Short mmCIF file of C-alpha atoms in Angstrom, two decimals:
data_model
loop_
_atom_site.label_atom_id
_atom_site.label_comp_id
_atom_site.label_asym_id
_atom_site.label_seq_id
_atom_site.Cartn_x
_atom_site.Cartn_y
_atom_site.Cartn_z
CA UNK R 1 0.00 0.00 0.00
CA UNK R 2 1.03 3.33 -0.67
CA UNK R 3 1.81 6.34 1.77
CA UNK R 4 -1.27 8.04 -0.15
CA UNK R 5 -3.98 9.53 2.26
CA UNK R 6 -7.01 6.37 2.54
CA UNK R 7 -8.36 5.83 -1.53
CA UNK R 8 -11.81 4.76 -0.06
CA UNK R 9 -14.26 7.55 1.16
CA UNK R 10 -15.28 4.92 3.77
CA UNK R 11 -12.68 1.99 5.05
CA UNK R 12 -13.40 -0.57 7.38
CA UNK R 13 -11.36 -1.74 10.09
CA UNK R 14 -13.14 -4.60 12.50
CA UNK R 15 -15.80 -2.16 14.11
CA UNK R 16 -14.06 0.87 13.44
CA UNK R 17 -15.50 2.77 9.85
CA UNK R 18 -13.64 5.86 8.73
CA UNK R 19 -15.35 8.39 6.29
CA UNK R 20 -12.08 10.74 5.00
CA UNK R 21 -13.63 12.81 3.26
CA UNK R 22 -16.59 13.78 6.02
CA UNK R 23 -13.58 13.30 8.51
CA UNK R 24 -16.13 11.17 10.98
CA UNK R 25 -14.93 8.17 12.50
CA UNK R 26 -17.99 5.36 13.76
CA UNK R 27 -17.67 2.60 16.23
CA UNK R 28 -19.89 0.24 15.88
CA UNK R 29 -22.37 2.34 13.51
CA UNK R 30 -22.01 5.20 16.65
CA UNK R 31 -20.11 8.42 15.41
CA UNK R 32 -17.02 9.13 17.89
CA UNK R 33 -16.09 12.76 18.15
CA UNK R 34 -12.18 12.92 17.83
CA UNK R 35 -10.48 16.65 17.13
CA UNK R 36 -8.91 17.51 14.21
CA UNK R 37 -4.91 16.74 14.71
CA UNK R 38 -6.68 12.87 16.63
CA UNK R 39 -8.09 12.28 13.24
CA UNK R 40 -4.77 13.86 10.92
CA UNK R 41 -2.95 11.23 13.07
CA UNK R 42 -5.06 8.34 12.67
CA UNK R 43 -5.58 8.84 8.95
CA UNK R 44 -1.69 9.07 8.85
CA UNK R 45 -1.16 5.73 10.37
CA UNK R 46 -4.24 3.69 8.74
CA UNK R 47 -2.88 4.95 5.37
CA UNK R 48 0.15 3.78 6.07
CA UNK R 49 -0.62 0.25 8.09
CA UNK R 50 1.70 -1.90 6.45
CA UNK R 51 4.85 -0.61 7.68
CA UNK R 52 5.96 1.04 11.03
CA UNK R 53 5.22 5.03 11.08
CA UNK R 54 8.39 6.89 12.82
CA UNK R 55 7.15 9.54 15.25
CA UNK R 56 9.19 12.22 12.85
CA UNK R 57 7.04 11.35 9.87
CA UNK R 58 3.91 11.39 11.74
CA UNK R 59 4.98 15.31 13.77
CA UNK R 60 5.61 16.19 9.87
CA UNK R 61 2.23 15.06 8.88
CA UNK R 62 0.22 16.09 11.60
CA UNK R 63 1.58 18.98 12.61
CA UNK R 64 3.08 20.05 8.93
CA UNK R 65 5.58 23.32 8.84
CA UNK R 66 5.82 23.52 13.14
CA UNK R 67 8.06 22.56 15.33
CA UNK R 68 6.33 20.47 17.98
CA UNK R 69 7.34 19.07 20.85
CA UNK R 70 7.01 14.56 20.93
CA UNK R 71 4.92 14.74 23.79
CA UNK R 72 2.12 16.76 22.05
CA UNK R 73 2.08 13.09 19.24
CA UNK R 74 2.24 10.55 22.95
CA UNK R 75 -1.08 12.72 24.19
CA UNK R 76 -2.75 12.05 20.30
CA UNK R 77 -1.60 8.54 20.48
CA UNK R 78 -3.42 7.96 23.79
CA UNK R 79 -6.11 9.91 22.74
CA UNK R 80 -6.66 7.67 20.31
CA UNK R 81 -5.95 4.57 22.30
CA UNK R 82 -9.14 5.69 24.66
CA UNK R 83 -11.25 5.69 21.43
CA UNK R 84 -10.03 2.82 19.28
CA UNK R 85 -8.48 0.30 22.17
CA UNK R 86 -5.01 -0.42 23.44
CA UNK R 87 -3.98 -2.59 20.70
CA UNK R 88 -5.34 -0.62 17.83
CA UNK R 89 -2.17 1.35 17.93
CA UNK R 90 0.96 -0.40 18.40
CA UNK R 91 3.95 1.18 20.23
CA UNK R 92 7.56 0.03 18.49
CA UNK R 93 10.42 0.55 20.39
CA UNK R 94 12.67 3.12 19.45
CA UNK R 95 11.06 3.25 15.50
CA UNK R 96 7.23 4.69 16.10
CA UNK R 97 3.80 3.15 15.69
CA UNK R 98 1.70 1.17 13.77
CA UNK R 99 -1.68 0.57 13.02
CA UNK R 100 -2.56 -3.04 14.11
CA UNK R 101 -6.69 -3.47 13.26
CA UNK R 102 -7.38 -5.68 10.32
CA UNK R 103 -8.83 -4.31 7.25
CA UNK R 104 -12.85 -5.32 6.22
CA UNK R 105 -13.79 -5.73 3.14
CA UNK R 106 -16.49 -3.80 1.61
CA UNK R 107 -20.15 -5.46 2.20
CA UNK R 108 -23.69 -4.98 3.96
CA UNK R 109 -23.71 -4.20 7.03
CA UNK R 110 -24.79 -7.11 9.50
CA UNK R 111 -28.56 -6.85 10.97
CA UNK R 112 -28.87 -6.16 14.60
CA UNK R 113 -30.08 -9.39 16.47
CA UNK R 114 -33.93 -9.60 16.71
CA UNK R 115 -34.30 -7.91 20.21
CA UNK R 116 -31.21 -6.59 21.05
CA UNK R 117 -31.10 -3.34 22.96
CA UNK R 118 -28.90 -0.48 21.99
CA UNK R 119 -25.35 -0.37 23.39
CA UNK R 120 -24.60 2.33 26.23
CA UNK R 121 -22.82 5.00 25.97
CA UNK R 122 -20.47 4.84 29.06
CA UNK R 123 -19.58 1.31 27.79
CA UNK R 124 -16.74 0.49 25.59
CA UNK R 125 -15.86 -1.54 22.79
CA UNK R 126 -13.06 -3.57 24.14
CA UNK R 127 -11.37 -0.86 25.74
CA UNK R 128 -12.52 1.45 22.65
CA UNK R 129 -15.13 4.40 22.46
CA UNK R 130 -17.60 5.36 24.42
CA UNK R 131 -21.04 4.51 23.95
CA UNK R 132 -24.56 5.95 24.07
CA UNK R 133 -25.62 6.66 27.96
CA UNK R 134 -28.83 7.47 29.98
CA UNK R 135 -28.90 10.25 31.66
CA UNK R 136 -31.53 11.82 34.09
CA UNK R 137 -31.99 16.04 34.63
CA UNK R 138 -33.65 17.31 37.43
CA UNK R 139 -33.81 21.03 37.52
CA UNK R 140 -37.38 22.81 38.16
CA UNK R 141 -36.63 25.55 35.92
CA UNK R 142 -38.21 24.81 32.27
CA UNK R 143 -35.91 26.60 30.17
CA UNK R 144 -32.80 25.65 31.95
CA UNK R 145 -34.02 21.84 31.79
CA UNK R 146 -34.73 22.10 28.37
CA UNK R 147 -31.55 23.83 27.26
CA UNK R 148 -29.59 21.35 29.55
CA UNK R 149 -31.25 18.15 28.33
CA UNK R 150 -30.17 19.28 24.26
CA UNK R 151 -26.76 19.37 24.85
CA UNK R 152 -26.39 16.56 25.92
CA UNK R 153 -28.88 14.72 23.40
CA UNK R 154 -26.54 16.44 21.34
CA UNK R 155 -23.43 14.58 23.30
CA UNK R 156 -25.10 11.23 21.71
CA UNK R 157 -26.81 10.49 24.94
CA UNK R 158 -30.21 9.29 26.10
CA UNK R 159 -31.95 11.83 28.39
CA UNK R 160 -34.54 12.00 30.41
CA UNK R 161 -36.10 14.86 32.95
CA UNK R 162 -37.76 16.01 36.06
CA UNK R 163 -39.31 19.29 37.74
CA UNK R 164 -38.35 18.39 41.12
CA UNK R 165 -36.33 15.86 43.22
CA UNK R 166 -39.25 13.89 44.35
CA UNK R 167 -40.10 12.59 40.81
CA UNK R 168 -36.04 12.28 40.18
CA UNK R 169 -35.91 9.95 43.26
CA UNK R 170 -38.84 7.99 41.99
CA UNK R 171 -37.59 7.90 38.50
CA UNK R 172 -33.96 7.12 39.52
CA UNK R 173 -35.44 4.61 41.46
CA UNK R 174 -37.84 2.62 39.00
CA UNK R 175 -35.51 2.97 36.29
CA UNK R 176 -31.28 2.32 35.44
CA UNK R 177 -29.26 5.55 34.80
CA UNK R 178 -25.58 5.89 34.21
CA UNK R 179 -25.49 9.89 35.58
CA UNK R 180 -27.83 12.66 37.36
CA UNK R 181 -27.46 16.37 36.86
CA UNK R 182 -28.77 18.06 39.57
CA UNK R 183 -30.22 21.35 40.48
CA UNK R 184 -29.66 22.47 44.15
CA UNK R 185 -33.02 24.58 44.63
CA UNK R 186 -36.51 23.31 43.74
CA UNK R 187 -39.52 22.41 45.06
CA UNK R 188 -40.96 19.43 47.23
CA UNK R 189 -37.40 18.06 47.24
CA UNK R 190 -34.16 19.59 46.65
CA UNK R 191 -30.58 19.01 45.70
CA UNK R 192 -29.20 18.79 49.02
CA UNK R 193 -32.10 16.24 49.84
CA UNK R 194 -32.02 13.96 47.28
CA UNK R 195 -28.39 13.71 47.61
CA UNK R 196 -28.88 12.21 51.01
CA UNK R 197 -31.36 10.19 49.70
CA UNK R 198 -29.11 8.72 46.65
CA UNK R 199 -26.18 8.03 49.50
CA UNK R 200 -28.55 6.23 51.79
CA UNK R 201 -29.98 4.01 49.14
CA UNK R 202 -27.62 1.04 47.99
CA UNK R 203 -28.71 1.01 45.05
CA UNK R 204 -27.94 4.65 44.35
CA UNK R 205 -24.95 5.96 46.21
CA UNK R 206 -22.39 4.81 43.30
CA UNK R 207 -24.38 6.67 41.01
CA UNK R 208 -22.33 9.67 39.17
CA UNK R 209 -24.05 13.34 40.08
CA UNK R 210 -23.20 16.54 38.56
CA UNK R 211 -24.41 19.64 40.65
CA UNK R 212 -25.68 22.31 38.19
CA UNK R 213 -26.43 25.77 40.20
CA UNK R 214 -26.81 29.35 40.09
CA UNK R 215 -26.15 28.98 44.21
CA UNK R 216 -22.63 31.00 44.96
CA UNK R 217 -20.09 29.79 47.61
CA UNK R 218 -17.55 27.71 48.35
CA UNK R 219 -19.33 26.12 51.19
CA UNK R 220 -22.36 25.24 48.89
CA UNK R 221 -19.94 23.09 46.71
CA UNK R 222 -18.19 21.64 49.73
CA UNK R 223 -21.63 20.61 51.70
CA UNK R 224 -22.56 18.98 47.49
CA UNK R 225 -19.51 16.90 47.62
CA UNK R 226 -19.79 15.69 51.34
CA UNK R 227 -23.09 14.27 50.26
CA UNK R 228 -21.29 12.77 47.67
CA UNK R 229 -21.52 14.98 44.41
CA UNK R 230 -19.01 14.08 41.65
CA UNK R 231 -18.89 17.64 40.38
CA UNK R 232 -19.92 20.85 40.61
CA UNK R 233 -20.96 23.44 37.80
CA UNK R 234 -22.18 26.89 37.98
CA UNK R 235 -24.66 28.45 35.67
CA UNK R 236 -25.42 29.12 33.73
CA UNK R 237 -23.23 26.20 32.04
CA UNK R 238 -20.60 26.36 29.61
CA UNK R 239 -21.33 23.57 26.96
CA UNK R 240 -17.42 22.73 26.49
CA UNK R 241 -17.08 22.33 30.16
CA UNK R 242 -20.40 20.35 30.63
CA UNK R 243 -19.07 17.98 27.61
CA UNK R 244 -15.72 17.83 29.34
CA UNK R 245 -17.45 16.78 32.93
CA UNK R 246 -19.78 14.50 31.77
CA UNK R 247 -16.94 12.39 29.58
CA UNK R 248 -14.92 12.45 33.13
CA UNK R 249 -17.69 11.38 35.22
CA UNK R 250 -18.72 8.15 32.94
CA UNK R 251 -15.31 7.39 32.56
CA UNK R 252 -14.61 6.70 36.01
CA UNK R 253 -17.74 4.98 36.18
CA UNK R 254 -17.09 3.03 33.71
CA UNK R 255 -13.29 2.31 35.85
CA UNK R 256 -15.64 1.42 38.64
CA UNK R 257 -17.79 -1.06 36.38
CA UNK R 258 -14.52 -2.49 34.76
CA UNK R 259 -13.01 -3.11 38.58
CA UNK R 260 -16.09 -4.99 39.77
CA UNK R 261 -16.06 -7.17 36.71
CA UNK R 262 -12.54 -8.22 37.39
CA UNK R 263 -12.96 -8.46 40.76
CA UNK R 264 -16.18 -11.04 40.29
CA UNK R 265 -13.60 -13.15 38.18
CA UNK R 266 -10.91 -12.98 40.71
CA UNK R 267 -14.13 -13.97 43.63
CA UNK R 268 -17.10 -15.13 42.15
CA UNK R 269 -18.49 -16.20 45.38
CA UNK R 270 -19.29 -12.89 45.96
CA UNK R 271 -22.39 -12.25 43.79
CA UNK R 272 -23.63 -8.74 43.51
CA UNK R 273 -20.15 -7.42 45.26
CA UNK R 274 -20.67 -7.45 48.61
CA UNK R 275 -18.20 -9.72 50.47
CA UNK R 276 -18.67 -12.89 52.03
CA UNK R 277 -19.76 -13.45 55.06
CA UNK R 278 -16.67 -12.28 57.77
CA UNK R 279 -15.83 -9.70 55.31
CA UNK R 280 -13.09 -11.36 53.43
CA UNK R 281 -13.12 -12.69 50.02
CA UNK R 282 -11.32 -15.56 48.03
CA UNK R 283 -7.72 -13.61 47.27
CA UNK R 284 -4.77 -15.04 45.73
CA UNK R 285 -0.70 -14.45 46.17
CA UNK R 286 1.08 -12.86 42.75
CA UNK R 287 3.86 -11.68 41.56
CA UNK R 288 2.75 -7.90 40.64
CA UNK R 289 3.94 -4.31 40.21
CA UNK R 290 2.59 -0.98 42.14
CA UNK R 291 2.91 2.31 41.16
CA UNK R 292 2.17 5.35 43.56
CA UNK R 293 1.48 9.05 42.17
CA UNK R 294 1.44 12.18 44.50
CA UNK R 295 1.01 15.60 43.88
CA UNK R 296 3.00 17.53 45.87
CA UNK R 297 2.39 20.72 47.84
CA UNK R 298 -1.46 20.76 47.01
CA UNK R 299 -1.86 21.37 50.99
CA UNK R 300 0.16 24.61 50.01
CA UNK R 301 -1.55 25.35 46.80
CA UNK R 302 -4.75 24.96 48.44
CA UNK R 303 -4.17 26.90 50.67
CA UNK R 304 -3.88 29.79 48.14
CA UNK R 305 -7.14 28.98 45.86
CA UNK R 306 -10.71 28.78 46.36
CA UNK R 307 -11.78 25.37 47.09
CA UNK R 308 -13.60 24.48 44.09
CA UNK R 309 -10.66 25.09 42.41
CA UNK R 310 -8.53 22.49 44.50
CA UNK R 311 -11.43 20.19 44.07
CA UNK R 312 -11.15 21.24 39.85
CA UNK R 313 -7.60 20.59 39.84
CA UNK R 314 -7.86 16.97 42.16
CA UNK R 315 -10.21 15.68 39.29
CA UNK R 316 -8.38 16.68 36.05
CA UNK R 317 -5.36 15.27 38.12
CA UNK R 318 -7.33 11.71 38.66
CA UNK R 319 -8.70 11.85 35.24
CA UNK R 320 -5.26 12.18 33.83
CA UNK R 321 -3.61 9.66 36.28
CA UNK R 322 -6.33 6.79 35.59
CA UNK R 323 -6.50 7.34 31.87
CA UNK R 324 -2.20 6.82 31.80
CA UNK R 325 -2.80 3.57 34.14
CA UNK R 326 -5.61 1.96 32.12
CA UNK R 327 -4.12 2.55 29.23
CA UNK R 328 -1.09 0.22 30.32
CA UNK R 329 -3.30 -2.31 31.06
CA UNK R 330 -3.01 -1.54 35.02
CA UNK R 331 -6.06 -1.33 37.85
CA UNK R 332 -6.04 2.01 40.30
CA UNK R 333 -6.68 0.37 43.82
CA UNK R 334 -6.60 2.94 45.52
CA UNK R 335 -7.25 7.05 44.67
CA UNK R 336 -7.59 9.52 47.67
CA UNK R 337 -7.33 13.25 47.22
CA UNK R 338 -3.86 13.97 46.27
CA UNK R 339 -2.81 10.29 46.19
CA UNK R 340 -3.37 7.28 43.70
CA UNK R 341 -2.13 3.16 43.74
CA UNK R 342 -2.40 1.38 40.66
CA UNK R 343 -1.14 -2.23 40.23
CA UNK R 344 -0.25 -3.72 37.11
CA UNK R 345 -0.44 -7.92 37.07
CA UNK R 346 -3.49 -8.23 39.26
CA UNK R 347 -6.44 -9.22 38.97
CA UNK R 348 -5.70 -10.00 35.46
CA UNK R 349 -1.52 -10.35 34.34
CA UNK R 350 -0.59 -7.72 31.53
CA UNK R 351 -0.21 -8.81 28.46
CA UNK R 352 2.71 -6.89 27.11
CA UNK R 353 6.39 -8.08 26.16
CA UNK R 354 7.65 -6.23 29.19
CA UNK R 355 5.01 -7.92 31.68
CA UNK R 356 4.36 -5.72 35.02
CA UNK R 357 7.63 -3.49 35.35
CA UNK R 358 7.76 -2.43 31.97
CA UNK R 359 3.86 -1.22 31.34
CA UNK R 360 4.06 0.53 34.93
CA UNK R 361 7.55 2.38 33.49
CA UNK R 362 5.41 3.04 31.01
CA UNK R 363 2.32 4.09 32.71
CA UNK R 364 4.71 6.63 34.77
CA UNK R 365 6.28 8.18 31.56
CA UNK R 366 2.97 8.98 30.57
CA UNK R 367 1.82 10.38 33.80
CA UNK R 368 4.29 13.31 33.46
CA UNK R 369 3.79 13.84 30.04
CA UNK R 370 0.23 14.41 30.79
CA UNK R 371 1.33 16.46 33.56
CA UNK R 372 3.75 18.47 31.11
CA UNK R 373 0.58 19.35 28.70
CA UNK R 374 -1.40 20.17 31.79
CA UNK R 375 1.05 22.58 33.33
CA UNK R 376 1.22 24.26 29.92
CA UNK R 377 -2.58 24.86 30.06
CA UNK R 378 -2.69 26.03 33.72
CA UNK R 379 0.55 28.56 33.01
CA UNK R 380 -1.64 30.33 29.89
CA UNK R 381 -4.56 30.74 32.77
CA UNK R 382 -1.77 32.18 35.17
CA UNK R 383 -1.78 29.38 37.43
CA UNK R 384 0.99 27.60 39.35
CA UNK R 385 2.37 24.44 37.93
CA UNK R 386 1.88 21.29 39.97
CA UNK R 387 4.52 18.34 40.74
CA UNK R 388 4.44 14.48 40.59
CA UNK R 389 6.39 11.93 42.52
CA UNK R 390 6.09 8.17 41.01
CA UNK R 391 7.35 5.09 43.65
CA UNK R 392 7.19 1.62 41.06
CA UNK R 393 7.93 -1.30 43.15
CA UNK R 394 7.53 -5.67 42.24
CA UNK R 395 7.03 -8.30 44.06
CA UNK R 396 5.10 -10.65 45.42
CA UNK R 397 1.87 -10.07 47.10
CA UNK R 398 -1.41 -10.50 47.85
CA UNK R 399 -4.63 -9.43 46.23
CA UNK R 400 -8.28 -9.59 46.68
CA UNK R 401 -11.29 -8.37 47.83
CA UNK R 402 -12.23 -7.24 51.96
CA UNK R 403 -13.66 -4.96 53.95
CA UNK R 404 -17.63 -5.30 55.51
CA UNK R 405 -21.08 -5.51 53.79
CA UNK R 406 -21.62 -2.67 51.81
CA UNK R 407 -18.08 -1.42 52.71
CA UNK R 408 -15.55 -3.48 50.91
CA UNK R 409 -12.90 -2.60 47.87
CA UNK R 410 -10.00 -4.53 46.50
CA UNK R 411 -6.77 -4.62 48.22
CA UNK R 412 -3.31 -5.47 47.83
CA UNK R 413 -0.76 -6.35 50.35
CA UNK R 414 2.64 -7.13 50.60
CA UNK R 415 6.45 -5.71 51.06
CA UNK R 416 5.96 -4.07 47.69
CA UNK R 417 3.00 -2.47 48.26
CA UNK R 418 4.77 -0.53 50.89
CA UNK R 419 8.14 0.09 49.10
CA UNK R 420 5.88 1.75 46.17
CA UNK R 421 4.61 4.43 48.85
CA UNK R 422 8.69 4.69 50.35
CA UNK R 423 10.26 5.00 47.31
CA UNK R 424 7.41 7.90 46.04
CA UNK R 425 8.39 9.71 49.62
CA UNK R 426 11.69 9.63 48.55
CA UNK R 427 11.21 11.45 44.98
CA UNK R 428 11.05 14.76 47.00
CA UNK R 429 14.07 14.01 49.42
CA UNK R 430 16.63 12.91 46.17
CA UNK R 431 14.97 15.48 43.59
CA UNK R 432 14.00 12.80 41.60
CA UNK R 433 10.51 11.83 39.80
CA UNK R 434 10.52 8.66 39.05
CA UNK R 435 12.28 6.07 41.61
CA UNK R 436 12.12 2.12 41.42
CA UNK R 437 13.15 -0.48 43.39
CA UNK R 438 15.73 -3.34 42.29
CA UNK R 439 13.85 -5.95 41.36
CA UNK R 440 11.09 -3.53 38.65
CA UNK R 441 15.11 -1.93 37.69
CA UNK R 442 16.10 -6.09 36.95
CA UNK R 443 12.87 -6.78 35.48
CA UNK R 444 13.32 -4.30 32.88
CA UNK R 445 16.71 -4.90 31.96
CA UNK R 446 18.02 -2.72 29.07
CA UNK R 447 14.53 -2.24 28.04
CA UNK R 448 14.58 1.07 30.22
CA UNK R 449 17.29 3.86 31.40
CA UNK R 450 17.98 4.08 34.75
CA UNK R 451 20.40 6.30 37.26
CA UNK R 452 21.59 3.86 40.24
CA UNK R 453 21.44 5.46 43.51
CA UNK R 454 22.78 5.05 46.70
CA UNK R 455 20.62 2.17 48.88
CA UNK R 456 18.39 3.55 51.68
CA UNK R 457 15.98 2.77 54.14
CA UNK R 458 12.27 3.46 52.85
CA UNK R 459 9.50 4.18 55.49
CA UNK R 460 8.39 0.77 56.83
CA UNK R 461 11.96 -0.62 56.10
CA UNK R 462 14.44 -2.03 58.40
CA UNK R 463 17.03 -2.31 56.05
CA UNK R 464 18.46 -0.67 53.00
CA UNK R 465 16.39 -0.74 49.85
CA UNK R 466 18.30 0.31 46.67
CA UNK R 467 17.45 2.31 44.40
CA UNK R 468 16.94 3.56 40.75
CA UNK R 469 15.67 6.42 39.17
CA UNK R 470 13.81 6.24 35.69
CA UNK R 471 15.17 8.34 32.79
CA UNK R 472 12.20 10.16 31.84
CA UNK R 473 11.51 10.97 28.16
#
């Protein structure tokens, strides 16, 4: 095949159609919004399939007569990999990428099955785009509800309405949504109300909410996310924004929905997700990798900022974080405020030449170049940059799910669980960013460039623990 743009208006790949010439991409028969250099990139590498694409080439394509920075074609390339799956973009070592999905040749399109229902939008197609969701807007206000309830028909989503919180409850209730965007004031129930409601009810409280009020005040949004609130947006609301929150929310649902499925594999004795009886779950003892991210100084940066823009900043940072992680085939355990521990290896082993150590290396190189592009975006809105420690540490240990009824989560434990968190408390104290211990630096063996450092003894540690730190890209 030639390095020719695609010959066909339309080309098939598995479920993936592109249509050049409209420059619309479809999953599945649902169109996929991608922006314009996303699609310049991926019409660059599907036109060019049979071979391995260098990353020089593709800057040249994509980003023809500038001089752009490597990191700006990583955040296209996992972009992309959100959209199309993991392995519908292979990474080659030191040469570029390639396009990996399989041509389809021209024909009908197959008929639904005779009573299937429509895919959902928070879903994806193995690891691919995002799909059609249903959505529920209570606001009292008419025109506000209306307005509200377009864009996001508009977003591709199912929607659905209510005047007050009362008839949200009930409808929330007697039906399956995948989000709620809430007004705060309106009659015979309101925001604050049906928020305690939702986090009393079992079958409610994991459901995403997105606040949506003209009410001013930091304390407003701080009593909305005590009750549980996943967001917060004043009106009235800025459609790029909305777009941008909603995508967020379902995403991390959808990380929620993705955990429990593994996690039923890994225990199926424990049915709809509760534990078992005694609070402990079937487990099992691997060999695994864990990665720890901080932000640093957000105690001091919040300190000097309003507090919804802390709570802004926390969720584009965990955003960020899990997209890098799940992108690398990893699970985030854990994710607290300014804190997040992913493991790669368990419940399911990664399937990647490297194994563990190299797609948590890889998950961490990612992390800061997401970081880079974001610090670029809060500089041009005058804001401070922020900082990222990364502690990777393997070994064995063990994994599976505890806690209490209707209070449990997944867990890992083990001597590497804890060397993660040392070695990530050490990034500050050896002005380092990345540090690993010795056996994720002897796992990757040239595969990776690292500094060797002199051994020390890690929080938790009675001995010395050496240490490495990553060369970062």
């Amino acid at each position: 095949m030639s390095d020719n743009t695609l010959a066909q208006d339309s080309s098939r790949f598995g479920r993936l159609e592109i249509l050049t010439t409209e420059r619309r991409l479809h999953v599945d028969g649902q169109p996929v919004s991608l922006g314009s250099r996303a699609f310049d990139l991926l019409a660059a590498l599907v036109a060019r399939r049979d071979r391995v694409v260098s990353k020089d080439e593709l800057i040249d394509v994509v980003w023809p007569g500038l001089v752009v920075e490597e990191n700006n074609l990583q955040v296209q390339v996992s972009a992309l990999r959100k959209v199309l799956g993991a392995q519908a973009i292979a990474t080659v070592p030191g040469r570029g990428y390639q396009f990996t999905v399989a041509a389809v040749a021209p024909g009908p399109a197959a008929p639904a099955p005779v009573g299937s229902k429509p895919p959902r939008m928070h879903e994806r197609i193995d690891g691919g785009a995002l799909r059609r969701a249903r959505l529920l807007v209570a606001d009292d206000n008419k025109v506000n509800r209306l307005l509200l309830c377009r864009s996001l028909e508009l977003m591709g989503h199912e929607v659905e309405s209510a005047d007050n919180g009362r008839v949200a409850l009930e409808k929330l209730r007697s039906g399956r949504f995948d989000m709620l965007l809430l007004d705060l004031e309106m009659p015979e129930m309101d925001g604050f109300e049906l928020l305690g409601q939702r986090a009393a009810d079992p079958s409610l409280h994991e459901l995403p909410v997105i606040v949506t009020s003209s009410l001013e005040g930091a304390a407003q949004v701080a009593r909305c996310i005590e009750l549980g609130a996943d967001d917060f947006l004043h009106k009235p609301v800025n459609p790029v924004l909305l777009k941008a929150r909603v995508d967020s929310s379902l995403e991390r649902k959808r990380l929620r929905d993705r955990q429990r499925e593994l996690l039923a594999r890994l225990a199926p004795d424990l049915g709809d997700g509760a534990p078992a009886p005694g609070g402990v779950s079937g487990g099992l003892r691997v060999e695994a990798t864990l990665l720890v991210a901080r932000l640093h100084d957000i105690d001091a940066l919040a300190a000097s900022q309003p507090a919804h823009e802390t709570l802004e900043l926390l969720g584009n940072w965990s955003t960020l974080m899990c997209n890098a992680v799940e992108g690398q085939g990893g699970l985030v355990q854990q994710l607290g405020g300014d804190t997040m521990t992913a493991v790669f290896g368990a419940p399911e082993p990664v399937h990647s030449d490297g194994g563990a150590p190299w797609a948590a290396t890889q998950a961490a190189q990612e992390m800061l170049e997401l970081v880079a592009l974001f610090n670029a975006e809060r500089a041009a809105s005058g804001k401070a940059p922020v900082a990222l420690g990364i502690g990777i540490a393997s070994g064995e240990i063990v994994a599976g799910y505890a806690g209490m009824p209707r209070r449990a989560a997944y867990v890992c434990v083990g001597a590497a669980v804890q060397r993660a968190a040392g070695l990530e408390v050490m990034t500050t104290e050896r002005a380092r960013t990345v540090l690993i211990d010795g056996a994720t630096q002897a796992a990757l063996s040239t595969r990776a460039s690292t500094d060797a450092l002199r051994p020390e003894v890690l929080p938790g540690s009675a001995t010395p623990v050496p240490l490495h730190a990553l060369k970062t890209r």
